[in-house]
Short mmCIF file of C-alpha atoms in Angstrom, two decimals:
data_model
loop_
_atom_site.label_atom_id
_atom_site.label_comp_id
_atom_site.label_asym_id
_atom_site.label_seq_id
_atom_site.Cartn_x
_atom_site.Cartn_y
_atom_site.Cartn_z
CA UNK A 8 -0.27 -0.16 -0.34
CA UNK A 9 0.94 3.39 -1.06
CA UNK A 10 2.32 5.08 2.38
CA UNK A 11 0.59 8.32 1.29
CA UNK A 12 -2.47 5.82 1.20
CA UNK A 13 -2.25 4.50 4.64
CA UNK A 14 -2.21 8.65 6.37
CA UNK A 15 -5.55 9.83 4.02
CA UNK A 16 -8.95 10.14 5.88
CA UNK A 17 -11.80 7.97 5.67
CA UNK A 18 -14.17 10.08 3.58
CA UNK A 19 -15.69 9.31 0.13
CA UNK A 20 -13.71 10.55 -2.50
CA UNK A 21 -10.90 8.08 -1.72
CA UNK A 22 -12.96 4.96 -1.35
CA UNK A 23 -13.64 6.40 -4.76
CA UNK A 24 -10.02 6.69 -5.45
CA UNK A 25 -9.77 2.57 -4.55
CA UNK A 26 -12.79 1.03 -5.67
CA UNK A 27 -10.70 2.73 -8.46
CA UNK A 28 -8.34 0.90 -7.73
CA UNK A 29 -5.55 3.36 -7.48
CA UNK A 30 -4.06 5.36 -5.13
CA UNK A 31 -3.12 9.48 -4.87
CA UNK A 32 1.13 9.75 -5.29
CA UNK A 33 3.54 11.67 -3.67
CA UNK A 34 3.47 15.21 -4.73
CA UNK A 35 4.26 16.69 -7.66
CA UNK A 36 7.82 19.13 -7.32
CA UNK A 37 7.31 22.55 -9.18
CA UNK A 38 9.37 23.14 -12.37
CA UNK A 39 9.20 26.06 -12.14
CA UNK A 40 9.11 29.58 -9.64
CA UNK A 41 5.59 29.06 -8.45
CA UNK A 42 3.56 27.01 -5.92
CA UNK A 43 1.82 24.04 -6.81
CA UNK A 44 -1.75 25.79 -4.88
CA UNK A 45 -3.24 29.25 -3.85
CA UNK A 46 -5.95 29.57 -2.15
CA UNK A 47 -8.12 32.68 -2.03
CA UNK A 48 -11.14 32.74 0.74
CA UNK A 49 -13.59 29.52 -0.38
CA UNK A 50 -11.62 28.53 -3.63
CA UNK A 51 -8.11 27.23 -4.36
CA UNK A 52 -6.18 27.57 -7.39
CA UNK A 53 -4.05 24.95 -8.61
CA UNK A 54 -1.45 25.36 -10.66
CA UNK A 55 -0.87 23.32 -13.91
CA UNK A 56 -0.06 19.95 -13.68
CA UNK A 57 1.02 17.11 -15.99
CA UNK A 58 0.77 13.55 -16.86
CA UNK A 59 4.44 12.92 -14.28
CA UNK A 60 4.78 9.63 -12.81
CA UNK A 61 5.71 9.42 -9.14
CA UNK A 62 9.40 8.43 -10.61
CA UNK A 63 9.87 11.57 -12.91
CA UNK A 64 8.96 9.92 -15.67
CA UNK A 65 7.01 12.28 -18.51
CA UNK A 66 4.40 11.38 -20.92
CA UNK A 67 5.75 13.45 -24.03
CA UNK A 68 5.17 13.79 -28.29
CA UNK A 69 2.07 15.74 -30.41
CA UNK A 70 -0.71 14.39 -30.19
CA UNK A 71 -2.46 13.36 -33.35
CA UNK A 72 1.22 12.54 -34.45
CA UNK A 73 3.31 10.74 -31.65
CA UNK A 74 0.24 10.00 -29.23
CA UNK A 75 -3.44 8.90 -30.38
CA UNK A 76 -6.43 9.93 -28.58
CA UNK A 77 -6.64 7.15 -26.34
CA UNK A 78 -3.30 7.47 -25.11
CA UNK A 79 -3.64 10.92 -24.43
CA UNK A 80 -6.51 10.61 -22.33
CA UNK A 81 -4.93 8.18 -20.41
CA UNK A 82 -1.94 11.04 -19.68
CA UNK A 83 -5.02 13.55 -18.80
CA UNK A 84 -6.45 10.87 -16.09
CA UNK A 85 -3.14 11.14 -15.07
CA UNK A 86 -2.72 14.68 -14.69
CA UNK A 87 -5.87 15.03 -12.81
CA UNK A 88 -4.16 11.63 -10.62
CA UNK A 89 -1.36 14.48 -9.41
CA UNK A 90 -3.90 17.57 -9.87
CA UNK A 91 -5.73 15.41 -6.58
CA UNK A 92 -2.23 14.99 -4.77
CA UNK A 93 -1.35 18.54 -5.01
CA UNK A 94 -5.29 19.37 -2.87
CA UNK A 95 -4.88 17.24 -1.35
CA UNK A 96 -1.14 18.47 -0.04
CA UNK A 97 -3.24 21.59 0.69
CA UNK A 98 -6.72 20.27 2.55
CA UNK A 99 -5.41 17.81 4.35
CA UNK A 100 -9.29 15.68 3.24
CA UNK A 101 -10.37 16.16 -0.46
CA UNK A 102 -14.57 15.91 1.40
CA UNK A 103 -13.15 19.16 2.49
CA UNK A 104 -14.25 20.08 -1.84
CA UNK A 105 -17.44 21.09 -2.73
CA UNK A 106 -17.26 21.50 -5.98
CA UNK A 107 -15.00 21.26 -9.44
CA UNK A 108 -15.22 25.08 -10.40
CA UNK A 109 -13.47 24.97 -13.60
CA UNK A 110 -10.54 22.85 -15.14
CA UNK A 111 -7.85 24.96 -18.12
CA UNK A 112 -6.73 21.86 -20.04
CA UNK A 113 -3.93 22.17 -22.78
CA UNK A 114 -3.26 19.81 -25.50
CA UNK A 115 0.46 20.04 -27.07
CA UNK A 116 -1.48 19.08 -30.53
CA UNK A 117 -0.66 19.26 -34.05
CA UNK A 118 -2.44 22.52 -35.97
CA UNK A 119 -4.82 20.14 -37.77
CA UNK A 120 -5.67 18.05 -34.04
CA UNK A 121 -9.94 19.04 -33.52
CA UNK A 122 -10.54 17.30 -30.41
CA UNK A 123 -9.11 17.68 -27.36
CA UNK A 124 -12.09 17.71 -25.36
CA UNK A 125 -11.80 14.10 -25.89
CA UNK A 126 -8.49 14.20 -24.97
CA UNK A 127 -9.25 16.11 -21.28
CA UNK A 128 -12.17 13.97 -20.21
CA UNK A 129 -9.50 11.55 -18.86
CA UNK A 130 -9.09 14.20 -16.18
CA UNK A 131 -12.63 15.46 -16.26
CA UNK A 132 -14.28 11.30 -15.34
CA UNK A 133 -12.16 10.92 -13.24
CA UNK A 134 -12.70 14.06 -11.11
CA UNK A 135 -17.01 13.19 -11.55
CA UNK A 136 -15.75 9.27 -10.60
CA UNK A 137 -14.23 10.43 -7.32
CA UNK A 138 -16.21 13.75 -5.93
CA UNK A 139 -19.68 12.48 -7.66
CA UNK A 140 -22.31 15.81 -8.68
CA UNK A 141 -19.19 18.12 -7.04
CA UNK A 142 -16.68 17.47 -9.57
CA UNK A 143 -18.69 18.16 -12.63
CA UNK A 144 -17.26 21.32 -13.65
CA UNK A 145 -16.73 24.05 -16.20
CA UNK A 146 -14.01 23.36 -18.75
CA UNK A 147 -11.85 24.79 -21.28
CA UNK A 148 -10.05 22.43 -23.49
CA UNK A 149 -7.52 23.90 -26.22
CA UNK A 150 -4.45 22.95 -27.86
CA UNK A 151 -0.78 24.48 -28.32
CA UNK A 152 1.84 24.53 -30.02
CA UNK A 153 3.86 23.14 -27.45
CA UNK A 154 4.30 22.55 -24.01
CA UNK A 155 6.82 22.32 -21.71
CA UNK A 156 9.34 19.56 -21.41
CA UNK A 157 7.77 18.35 -24.42
CA UNK A 158 4.59 16.89 -22.47
CA UNK A 159 1.00 15.74 -24.09
CA UNK A 160 -1.17 17.26 -21.70
CA UNK A 161 -1.11 20.45 -18.58
CA UNK A 162 -4.17 21.14 -16.66
CA UNK A 163 -4.48 23.66 -14.05
CA UNK A 164 -8.05 23.28 -11.46
CA UNK A 165 -9.09 25.86 -9.31
CA UNK A 166 -12.39 24.06 -7.19
CA UNK A 167 -14.39 25.23 -4.42
CA UNK A 168 -13.36 24.48 -1.59
CA UNK A 169 -15.03 24.17 2.66
#
C-alpha cells in the first residue's frame, strides 16, 4: 500500500479512488518559481500539472502525430491524479471539496488536431468519478504548439472548498 494512502482520511473521495484502483502519488514538485496552489477565500487555484509519474517519467509528444487520443486521455487522467495529490496536500482531506469549479486543459497537439475535449475528458471523468456531482465543472480544452518539456497535456483547476 502506498504510504500516502495509509494516512488518508476515511471519506468518500478516498473510497472512490480505492474502488478505481488508484492511489494518490507523492506531491509533484514545481518545475519553476511558483506554488503548486494558492487559496483565496473559499477557492483554491491549482497550478498546471502534467502527466508525470512518481519516478519522474513524463509522457511527451504531439497528440495527433506521436500520441493517440486514447493514450492522451490516459495522460490527462494521470494529470488529474497529480492535481488530486496537490489538492490533498493543500487541504488535508479531499472531503473538503465542495465543487470543482473550472478546468483549463491544454493539449500539445498538431495544428490540424481537433479532438481536444476527448483528451481532457481523462481528467474530467476522473474528477466526476471521485467527487460525484461536485466533480462536474466548467472547462476549456485547447490546443497548444508546445508545452513545458514537450508534455502531452497540462491541466490547471479552480476548486471551491470548505
